[in-house]
mmCIF file of C-alpha atoms in Angstrom:
data_model
loop_
_atom_site.group_PDB
_atom_site.id
_atom_site.type_symbol
_atom_site.label_atom_id
_atom_site.label_comp_id
_atom_site.label_asym_id
_atom_site.label_seq_id
_atom_site.Cartn_x
_atom_site.Cartn_y
_atom_site.Cartn_z
ATOM 1 C CA MET A 3 46.481 41.276 -37.366
ATOM 2 C CA GLN A 4 45.268 43.371 -40.437
ATOM 3 C CA GLN A 5 43.903 39.790 -41.473
ATOM 4 C CA SER A 6 41.849 39.505 -38.116
ATOM 5 C CA ARG A 7 40.225 42.491 -38.678
ATOM 6 C CA ASN A 8 39.475 42.770 -42.179
ATOM 7 C CA TRP A 9 37.511 39.463 -40.848
ATOM 8 C CA ARG A 10 35.316 40.905 -38.578
ATOM 9 C CA GLU A 11 34.731 44.421 -40.356
ATOM 10 C CA LEU A 12 33.739 42.109 -43.154
ATOM 11 C CA LEU A 13 31.151 40.212 -40.324
ATOM 12 C CA ALA A 14 29.681 43.670 -38.738
ATOM 13 C CA SER A 15 29.160 44.905 -42.543
ATOM 14 C CA LEU A 16 26.996 42.078 -43.123
ATOM 15 C CA ILE A 17 24.883 41.605 -40.173
ATOM 16 C CA SER A 18 24.582 45.398 -39.754
ATOM 17 C CA ASP A 19 21.349 44.116 -41.754
ATOM 18 C CA PRO A 20 18.506 42.693 -39.553
ATOM 19 C CA ARG A 21 17.364 40.472 -42.102
ATOM 20 C CA GLN A 22 20.791 38.899 -43.347
ATOM 21 C CA LYS A 23 21.940 39.012 -39.974
ATOM 22 C CA GLN A 24 18.969 36.817 -39.235
ATOM 23 C CA THR A 25 19.306 34.214 -41.893
ATOM 24 C CA LEU A 26 22.898 33.906 -40.879
ATOM 25 C CA ALA A 27 22.740 33.422 -37.655
ATOM 26 C CA ASN A 28 20.205 30.341 -38.294
ATOM 27 C CA LYS A 29 23.003 28.842 -41.092
ATOM 28 C CA LEU A 30 24.913 29.066 -38.911
ATOM 29 C CA GLY A 31 22.747 27.738 -35.698
ATOM 30 C CA VAL A 32 23.436 30.241 -33.053
ATOM 31 C CA THR A 33 22.408 33.421 -32.430
ATOM 32 C CA PRO A 34 22.137 37.015 -33.210
ATOM 33 C CA LEU A 35 24.143 38.299 -30.451
ATOM 34 C CA THR A 36 26.449 35.628 -30.971
ATOM 35 C CA LEU A 37 27.414 36.690 -34.324
ATOM 36 C CA THR A 38 27.492 40.816 -32.928
ATOM 37 C CA ARG A 39 30.217 39.563 -30.406
ATOM 38 C CA TRP A 40 32.370 38.106 -33.124
ATOM 39 C CA ALA A 41 32.748 40.844 -35.154
ATOM 40 C CA GLU A 42 33.323 42.822 -32.726
ATOM 41 C CA GLY A 43 35.207 40.491 -31.112
ATOM 42 C CA GLU A 44 34.150 39.770 -27.518
ATOM 43 C CA SER A 45 33.990 36.398 -28.648
ATOM 44 C CA GLN A 46 35.307 33.950 -30.872
ATOM 45 C CA PRO A 47 34.351 31.072 -33.132
ATOM 46 C CA ARG A 48 34.631 26.823 -32.793
ATOM 47 C CA PRO A 49 36.638 25.569 -35.692
ATOM 48 C CA GLN A 50 32.663 23.816 -36.171
ATOM 49 C CA ASN A 51 31.627 27.545 -36.483
ATOM 50 C CA LEU A 52 34.194 28.743 -38.960
ATOM 51 C CA ARG A 53 33.224 26.132 -40.929
ATOM 52 C CA LEU A 54 29.931 26.990 -41.559
ATOM 53 C CA LEU A 55 30.831 30.427 -41.336
ATOM 54 C CA ALA A 56 32.875 30.527 -44.614
ATOM 55 C CA GLU A 57 30.481 28.069 -46.134
ATOM 56 C CA ALA A 58 27.189 30.351 -45.549
ATOM 57 C CA LEU A 59 29.380 32.750 -47.441
ATOM 58 C CA PRO A 60 30.973 31.122 -50.342
ATOM 59 C CA GLN A 61 31.624 34.297 -52.235
ATOM 60 C CA TYR A 62 34.269 35.079 -48.904
ATOM 61 C CA ARG A 63 35.472 31.588 -48.682
ATOM 62 C CA ALA A 64 39.670 32.281 -50.099
ATOM 63 C CA GLU A 65 39.201 35.480 -47.765
ATOM 64 C CA LEU A 66 38.273 33.584 -44.266
ATOM 65 C CA GLN A 67 40.391 31.117 -45.263
ATOM 66 C CA GLN A 68 43.530 33.069 -44.496
ATOM 67 C CA ALA A 69 41.867 34.750 -42.093
ATOM 68 C CA PHE A 70 41.221 32.164 -40.658
ATOM 69 C CA GLY A 71 44.999 30.187 -41.236
ATOM 70 C CA GLU A 72 46.705 33.628 -39.224
ATOM 71 C CA GLU A 73 44.263 34.165 -36.262
ATOM 72 C CA PHE A 74 43.345 30.974 -35.009
ATOM 73 C CA GLY A 75 46.029 28.732 -36.852
ATOM 74 C CA LEU A 76 43.454 26.788 -39.485
ATOM 75 C CA SER A 77 44.679 26.162 -42.894
ATOM 76 C CA ASN A 78 41.906 23.314 -44.049
ATOM 77 C CA LEU A 79 38.560 24.329 -43.209
ATOM 78 C CA GLY A 80 37.386 21.355 -45.152
ATOM 79 C CA GLU A 81 33.323 20.259 -45.660
ATOM 80 C CA PRO A 82 31.461 20.841 -41.769
ATOM 81 C CA MET A 83 31.538 17.380 -39.912
ATOM 82 C CA LEU A 84 28.332 15.466 -40.763
ATOM 83 C CA GLU A 85 27.743 13.650 -37.716
ATOM 84 C CA LEU A 86 24.851 12.974 -35.494
ATOM 85 C CA GLU A 87 25.587 14.497 -32.713
ATOM 86 C CA GLU A 88 22.900 12.059 -30.924
ATOM 87 C CA GLU A 89 21.667 8.529 -32.839
ATOM 88 C CA GLU A 90 18.318 7.832 -30.956
ATOM 89 C CA ILE A 91 15.543 10.181 -30.070
ATOM 90 C CA PRO A 92 15.307 11.131 -26.678
ATOM 91 C CA SER A 93 13.058 9.699 -24.217
ATOM 92 C CA ALA A 94 12.301 12.376 -23.008
ATOM 93 C CA PHE A 95 10.411 13.578 -25.929
ATOM 94 C CA TYR A 96 8.354 10.803 -26.818
ATOM 95 C CA ALA A 97 6.623 12.055 -23.833
ATOM 96 C CA ARG A 98 5.947 15.405 -25.107
ATOM 97 C CA VAL A 99 4.811 13.902 -27.895
ATOM 98 C CA LEU A 100 2.176 11.715 -25.379
ATOM 99 C CA ASN A 101 1.108 14.579 -24.240
ATOM 100 C CA THR A 102 0.354 16.393 -27.045
ATOM 101 C CA HIS A 103 -1.041 13.602 -28.629
ATOM 102 C CA ALA A 104 -3.713 13.025 -25.075
ATOM 103 C CA THR A 105 -4.156 16.767 -24.083
ATOM 104 C CA ALA A 106 -4.219 18.894 -27.991
ATOM 105 C CA LEU A 107 -8.350 20.168 -29.394
ATOM 106 C CA ALA A 108 -9.222 17.433 -32.291
ATOM 107 C CA MET A 109 -8.938 20.290 -34.482
ATOM 108 C CA LEU A 110 -5.743 21.014 -33.844
ATOM 109 C CA ARG A 111 -3.952 17.861 -33.031
ATOM 110 C CA PHE A 112 -2.008 17.252 -36.041
ATOM 111 C CA TRP A 113 -0.092 20.880 -36.836
ATOM 112 C CA SER A 114 0.591 20.265 -32.902
ATOM 113 C CA ILE A 115 2.135 17.156 -33.369
ATOM 114 C CA ALA A 116 3.343 17.700 -36.469
ATOM 115 C CA SER A 117 4.932 20.947 -35.188
ATOM 116 C CA LEU A 118 6.611 18.971 -32.285
ATOM 117 C CA ILE A 119 8.274 16.129 -34.275
ATOM 118 C CA LEU A 120 9.335 18.264 -36.872
ATOM 119 C CA GLN A 121 11.605 20.702 -34.717
ATOM 120 C CA GLN A 122 12.819 18.280 -32.812
ATOM 121 C CA ALA A 123 14.164 16.834 -36.079
ATOM 122 C CA ILE A 124 15.233 19.504 -38.050
ATOM 123 C CA GLY A 125 18.000 20.184 -35.124
ATOM 124 C CA GLN A 126 18.702 16.347 -35.128
ATOM 125 C CA LEU A 127 18.878 15.174 -38.754
ATOM 126 C CA ASP A 128 20.971 18.501 -39.437
ATOM 127 C CA PRO A 129 22.819 20.139 -35.703
ATOM 128 C CA HIS A 130 25.087 22.061 -38.163
ATOM 129 C CA GLN A 131 22.756 23.522 -40.841
ATOM 130 C CA VAL A 132 24.131 21.776 -43.703
ATOM 131 C CA GLY A 133 20.982 22.037 -44.936
ATOM 132 C CA ILE A 134 17.814 20.277 -45.417
ATOM 133 C CA ALA A 135 13.907 20.159 -46.214
ATOM 134 C CA ILE A 136 11.682 18.379 -44.366
ATOM 135 C CA THR A 137 8.444 18.026 -45.677
ATOM 136 C CA VAL A 138 4.852 15.531 -44.350
ATOM 137 C CA VAL A 139 2.827 14.445 -46.933
ATOM 138 C CA GLN A 140 -0.738 12.927 -46.925
ATOM 139 C CA CYS A 141 -2.853 10.959 -48.618
ATOM 140 C CA MET A 142 -6.162 11.750 -50.100
ATOM 141 C CA PRO A 143 -9.223 10.428 -49.543
ATOM 142 C CA PRO A 144 -9.498 7.704 -52.108
ATOM 143 C CA SER A 145 -11.769 9.329 -55.119
ATOM 144 C CA GLY A 146 -12.456 8.352 -59.146
ATOM 145 C CA PRO A 147 -14.305 5.720 -60.587
ATOM 146 C CA ALA A 148 -12.450 2.816 -58.574
ATOM 147 C CA GLY A 149 -12.421 4.733 -55.101
ATOM 148 C CA LYS A 150 -8.399 4.910 -54.509
ATOM 149 C CA VAL A 151 -5.876 7.160 -53.550
ATOM 150 C CA ARG A 152 -5.037 9.012 -56.542
ATOM 151 C CA SER A 153 -2.618 11.201 -55.410
ATOM 152 C CA LEU A 154 -0.678 12.717 -51.814
ATOM 153 C CA ARG A 155 -0.816 16.175 -50.062
ATOM 154 C CA LYS A 156 1.736 18.927 -48.351
ATOM 155 C CA ARG A 157 1.023 19.042 -44.838
ATOM 156 C CA VAL A 158 3.734 20.922 -43.595
ATOM 157 C CA GLY A 159 6.922 21.561 -42.920
ATOM 158 C CA ILE A 160 9.831 23.273 -42.255
ATOM 159 C CA GLY A 161 14.067 23.599 -43.021
ATOM 160 C CA THR A 162 17.567 25.221 -42.609
ATOM 161 C CA GLY A 163 19.074 27.233 -45.281
ATOM 162 C CA PRO A 164 18.086 27.125 -48.076
ATOM 163 C CA TRP A 165 15.283 26.619 -47.156
ATOM 164 C CA GLN A 166 12.389 28.067 -44.662
ATOM 165 C CA SER A 167 13.793 27.757 -41.749
ATOM 166 C CA SER A 168 10.422 28.305 -39.216
ATOM 167 C CA VAL A 169 7.196 25.479 -39.309
ATOM 168 C CA GLU A 170 5.242 26.123 -42.413
ATOM 169 C CA GLN A 171 1.497 25.244 -43.681
ATOM 170 C CA LYS A 172 2.567 23.699 -47.012
ATOM 171 C CA ALA A 173 0.233 22.972 -50.684
ATOM 172 C CA GLY A 174 0.895 21.170 -53.637
ATOM 173 C CA PHE A 175 0.488 17.422 -55.218
ATOM 174 C CA LEU A 176 3.047 14.779 -55.470
ATOM 175 C CA GLY A 177 1.878 11.631 -56.914
ATOM 176 C CA ALA A 178 3.479 8.795 -58.737
ATOM 177 C CA GLU A 179 5.558 10.783 -60.718
ATOM 178 C CA SER A 180 7.411 11.786 -56.840
ATOM 179 C CA LEU A 181 9.515 9.130 -54.724
ATOM 180 C CA ALA A 182 7.523 10.192 -52.123
ATOM 181 C CA GLY A 183 4.447 8.373 -53.873
ATOM 182 C CA TYR A 184 6.770 5.479 -54.672
ATOM 183 C CA THR A 185 7.754 5.316 -50.365
ATOM 184 C CA VAL A 186 4.141 5.263 -49.877
ATOM 185 C CA ALA A 187 3.102 2.892 -52.353
ATOM 186 C CA GLN A 188 5.891 0.605 -51.598
ATOM 187 C CA GLY A 189 5.250 1.519 -47.617
ATOM 188 C CA ARG A 190 9.178 1.438 -47.142
ATOM 189 C CA LEU A 191 11.942 3.584 -46.221
ATOM 190 C CA ILE A 192 13.695 5.063 -49.835
ATOM 191 C CA VAL A 193 16.840 6.522 -49.073
ATOM 192 C CA ILE A 194 19.422 8.235 -52.264
ATOM 193 C CA GLN A 195 22.361 9.332 -51.525
ATOM 194 C CA ASP A 196 23.153 11.417 -54.720
ATOM 195 C CA LEU A 197 19.833 12.058 -56.895
ATOM 196 C CA MET A 198 22.519 12.331 -59.898
ATOM 197 C CA ARG A 199 24.098 9.331 -59.590
ATOM 198 C CA ASP A 200 22.426 6.902 -57.331
ATOM 199 C CA GLN A 201 18.715 7.544 -58.929
ATOM 200 C CA GLY A 202 18.480 4.768 -61.064
ATOM 201 C CA TYR A 203 14.871 3.246 -61.632
ATOM 202 C CA TYR A 204 12.985 5.565 -59.333
ATOM 203 C CA PRO A 205 10.440 8.523 -60.389
ATOM 204 C CA ALA A 206 11.705 12.190 -58.776
ATOM 205 C CA ARG A 207 10.901 15.706 -59.616
ATOM 206 C CA PRO A 208 13.632 16.839 -57.322
ATOM 207 C CA ILE A 209 13.470 20.256 -55.713
ATOM 208 C CA GLU A 210 15.720 23.003 -55.924
ATOM 209 C CA GLY A 211 18.921 22.195 -54.097
ATOM 210 C CA GLU A 212 17.559 19.205 -53.547
ATOM 211 C CA VAL A 213 21.002 16.501 -54.345
ATOM 212 C CA GLY A 214 19.853 13.666 -51.780
ATOM 213 C CA CYS A 215 16.631 12.699 -49.592
ATOM 214 C CA ALA A 216 15.446 9.752 -47.733
ATOM 215 C CA ILE A 217 11.210 9.242 -47.689
ATOM 216 C CA ALA A 218 9.715 7.521 -45.413
ATOM 217 C CA PRO A 219 5.874 5.949 -44.785
ATOM 218 C CA ILE A 220 4.141 6.990 -42.083
ATOM 219 C CA LEU A 221 2.444 3.107 -41.470
ATOM 220 C CA ARG A 222 -0.005 1.967 -38.853
ATOM 221 C CA SER A 223 -0.089 -1.894 -39.314
ATOM 222 C CA SER A 224 -0.210 -2.463 -42.443
ATOM 223 C CA CYS A 225 -2.173 0.673 -43.461
ATOM 224 C CA VAL A 226 -0.240 4.217 -44.520
ATOM 225 C CA ALA A 227 -1.269 7.376 -43.778
ATOM 226 C CA GLY A 228 1.169 9.380 -46.113
ATOM 227 C CA GLY A 229 4.968 9.987 -45.459
ATOM 228 C CA LEU A 230 7.859 11.920 -44.735
ATOM 229 C CA LEU A 231 10.300 13.123 -46.720
ATOM 230 C CA VAL A 232 13.732 14.370 -46.309
ATOM 231 C CA SER A 233 15.917 16.150 -48.545
ATOM 232 C CA SER A 234 19.721 17.727 -48.473
ATOM 233 C CA THR A 235 22.299 20.443 -49.810
ATOM 234 C CA ARG A 236 24.985 17.415 -49.743
ATOM 235 C CA PRO A 237 25.343 13.765 -51.230
ATOM 236 C CA ASP A 238 25.988 10.746 -48.542
ATOM 237 C CA PHE A 239 24.107 13.208 -45.622
ATOM 238 C CA PHE A 240 21.682 9.888 -44.626
ATOM 239 C CA LEU A 241 24.550 7.653 -42.930
ATOM 240 C CA PRO A 242 22.651 4.806 -41.424
ATOM 241 C CA GLY A 243 22.292 6.888 -38.072
ATOM 242 C CA ARG A 244 20.304 9.127 -39.871
ATOM 243 C CA SER A 245 18.227 6.698 -41.877
ATOM 244 C CA ARG A 246 16.848 4.808 -39.171
ATOM 245 C CA LEU A 247 16.343 8.038 -37.630
ATOM 246 C CA VAL A 248 13.744 9.306 -40.554
ATOM 247 C CA GLN A 249 12.158 6.011 -40.812
ATOM 248 C CA GLU A 250 11.260 6.484 -36.429
ATOM 249 C CA TYR A 251 10.456 10.181 -37.178
ATOM 250 C CA ALA A 252 7.835 8.746 -39.462
ATOM 251 C CA ASP A 253 6.772 6.004 -36.727
ATOM 252 C CA LEU A 254 6.078 8.876 -34.303
ATOM 253 C CA LEU A 255 4.328 11.084 -36.937
ATOM 254 C CA ALA A 256 1.605 8.420 -36.779
ATOM 255 C CA LEU A 257 0.464 9.845 -34.004
ATOM 256 C CA ALA A 258 -0.602 13.020 -35.539
ATOM 257 C CA PHE A 259 -3.373 11.149 -37.427
ATOM 258 C CA GLU A 260 -7.262 10.503 -37.096
ATOM 259 C CA PRO A 261 -7.239 6.013 -37.801
ATOM 260 C CA HIS A 262 -9.887 6.522 -40.499
ATOM 261 C CA GLU A 263 -6.879 8.499 -42.247
ATOM 262 C CA PHE A 264 -5.001 5.221 -42.504
ATOM 263 C CA TYR A 265 -5.311 3.089 -45.681
ATOM 264 C CA GLU A 266 -4.840 -0.049 -47.250
ATOM 265 C CA LEU A 267 -1.469 -0.601 -49.161
ATOM 266 C CA GLN A 268 -3.760 -1.807 -51.864
ATOM 267 C CA LEU A 269 -6.006 0.927 -52.148
ATOM 268 C CA ILE A 270 -2.425 3.468 -52.671
ATOM 269 C CA ASP A 271 -3.337 3.837 -56.672
ATOM 270 C CA LEU A 272 -1.313 7.184 -57.033
ATOM 271 C CA GLN A 273 -2.199 8.833 -60.401
ATOM 272 C CA THR A 274 0.454 11.474 -62.551
ATOM 273 C CA MET A 275 0.456 15.202 -60.955
ATOM 274 C CA PRO A 276 1.552 18.143 -62.526
ATOM 275 C CA PRO A 277 4.195 19.884 -61.899
ATOM 276 C CA GLU A 278 4.265 22.747 -59.650
ATOM 277 C CA HIS A 279 3.665 26.378 -61.234
ATOM 278 C CA VAL A 280 0.576 24.574 -63.170
ATOM 279 C CA GLN A 281 0.035 23.657 -59.979
ATOM 280 C CA GLU A 282 0.109 26.995 -57.862
ATOM 281 C CA GLU A 283 -2.620 28.484 -61.108
ATOM 282 C CA HIS A 284 -5.097 26.737 -59.437
ATOM 283 C CA PHE A 285 -3.983 27.579 -55.629
ATOM 284 C CA LYS A 286 -4.596 31.629 -56.176
ATOM 285 C CA HIS A 287 -8.272 31.305 -54.733
ATOM 286 C CA PHE A 288 -8.065 28.628 -52.327
ATOM 287 C CA GLN A 289 -8.988 30.562 -49.259
ATOM 288 C CA ARG A 290 -11.958 32.276 -51.625
ATOM 289 C CA ARG A 291 -13.401 28.599 -52.169
ATOM 290 C CA VAL A 292 -13.517 28.136 -48.813
ATOM 291 C CA ALA A 293 -15.664 30.958 -48.307
ATOM 292 C CA ALA A 294 -17.931 30.247 -50.891
ATOM 293 C CA LEU A 295 -18.767 26.803 -49.765
ATOM 294 C CA MET A 296 -19.017 27.450 -46.310
ATOM 295 C CA ARG A 297 -21.656 30.439 -47.236
ATOM 296 C CA GLU A 298 -23.371 27.788 -49.541
ATOM 297 C CA ALA A 299 -23.450 24.865 -46.882
ATOM 298 C CA ALA A 300 -25.212 27.861 -44.535
ATOM 299 C CA LEU A 301 -27.561 28.682 -47.101
ATOM 300 C CA ASN A 302 -28.740 25.335 -46.901
ATOM 301 C CA ASP A 303 -28.790 24.892 -43.495
ATOM 302 C CA ARG A 304 -26.076 22.683 -43.243
ATOM 303 C CA PRO A 305 -22.719 24.265 -42.325
ATOM 304 C CA LEU A 306 -19.242 23.342 -42.396
ATOM 305 C CA LYS A 307 -16.402 23.773 -39.869
ATOM 306 C CA VAL A 308 -13.812 25.752 -41.527
ATOM 307 C CA THR A 309 -11.532 22.269 -41.662
ATOM 308 C CA GLN A 310 -14.059 20.323 -43.599
ATOM 309 C CA ALA A 311 -14.510 23.024 -45.987
ATOM 310 C CA GLU A 312 -10.976 23.236 -47.158
ATOM 311 C CA LEU A 313 -10.595 18.994 -47.717
ATOM 312 C CA LEU A 314 -13.646 19.601 -49.988
ATOM 313 C CA VAL A 315 -12.071 22.356 -51.588
ATOM 314 C CA TRP A 316 -8.316 20.064 -51.786
ATOM 315 C CA GLN A 317 -10.702 17.463 -52.944
ATOM 316 C CA GLN A 318 -11.816 19.624 -56.525
ATOM 317 C CA LEU A 319 -8.319 21.223 -57.088
ATOM 318 C CA GLU A 320 -7.288 16.996 -57.292
ATOM 319 C CA GLU A 321 -9.843 16.618 -59.335
ATOM 320 C CA GLU A 322 -8.970 19.181 -61.608
ATOM 321 C CA LEU A 323 -5.029 19.022 -61.827
ATOM 322 C CA LEU A 324 -5.561 15.055 -62.597
ATOM 323 C CA GLY A 325 -8.396 15.558 -65.117
ATOM 324 C CA LEU A 326 -5.410 18.257 -67.076
ATOM 325 C CA PRO A 327 -4.724 17.243 -70.376
ATOM 326 C CA LEU A 328 -1.420 15.559 -70.470
ATOM 327 C CA PRO A 329 0.502 18.412 -73.069
ATOM 328 C CA ASP A 330 0.025 20.510 -69.919
ATOM 329 C CA LEU A 331 1.672 18.127 -67.327
ATOM 330 C CA GLN A 332 5.005 19.022 -69.974
ATOM 331 C CA GLU A 333 7.800 20.592 -67.956
#
């Protein structure tokens, strides 16, 4: 029984740090109290949780496998099960989204609906916490000499380890160099099970840790407002049921956008945007620029709402980034 005591002692030492305890709980999809109960021997994990625990602690995997074999008779941890627990969006959830659409203040409608949908989607698409990231991107208003949509702006995102686990505002632009851009321009779902194996002729600039992805356009009739990006740490993660859910959540996200934020596909003419590290330099003083714009507008007796000022600054940033000389766009 020494080995069974050892794995509990190991867990107890790891969760003595509250932040590490919360991170591990998030990865396993359990509460911090559950981890404490496991460590103290008050309860024992289910086989699926044993697999996830070993995966979350790869440096101790061999030790944990031996301990779990002795205590639980589990000789092979294998890979976590990737099956969906539900392959349909619950009907009650549609009712919640419709109620939010009807009751949310106009200025909060996007955030209210998008955060509600992302929280539901993350739980349904990745119930075993193997690692996905979900991001909503939106078409920038038409601009330039031709009056076309030239880029997509990241709006909000959520993830499971190794990505952030709460709904957060995002900053950044995507364009013709991205799979999101390709999807929005084509107006159809794109699924790549393994970016190293299956990318083919699709454009891609993978984020750190991304192995596979599914991107669905957010459509209303023949017009598009943006896209829903789902990245996975696993190859072959987007089985047919999961890919269908990605598109269904994208369809539901159409309720988060205003009618004027949808554009005909012929208006989509995405340009190449610089890589993330180049963009970040331009975002450093975003709030300062918004405040300055609002002060200037007030002095001219043309006051702006915060949302209006922010959009104007995003448009300025888009123009600046598109205007960078080509050598600056190299990785």
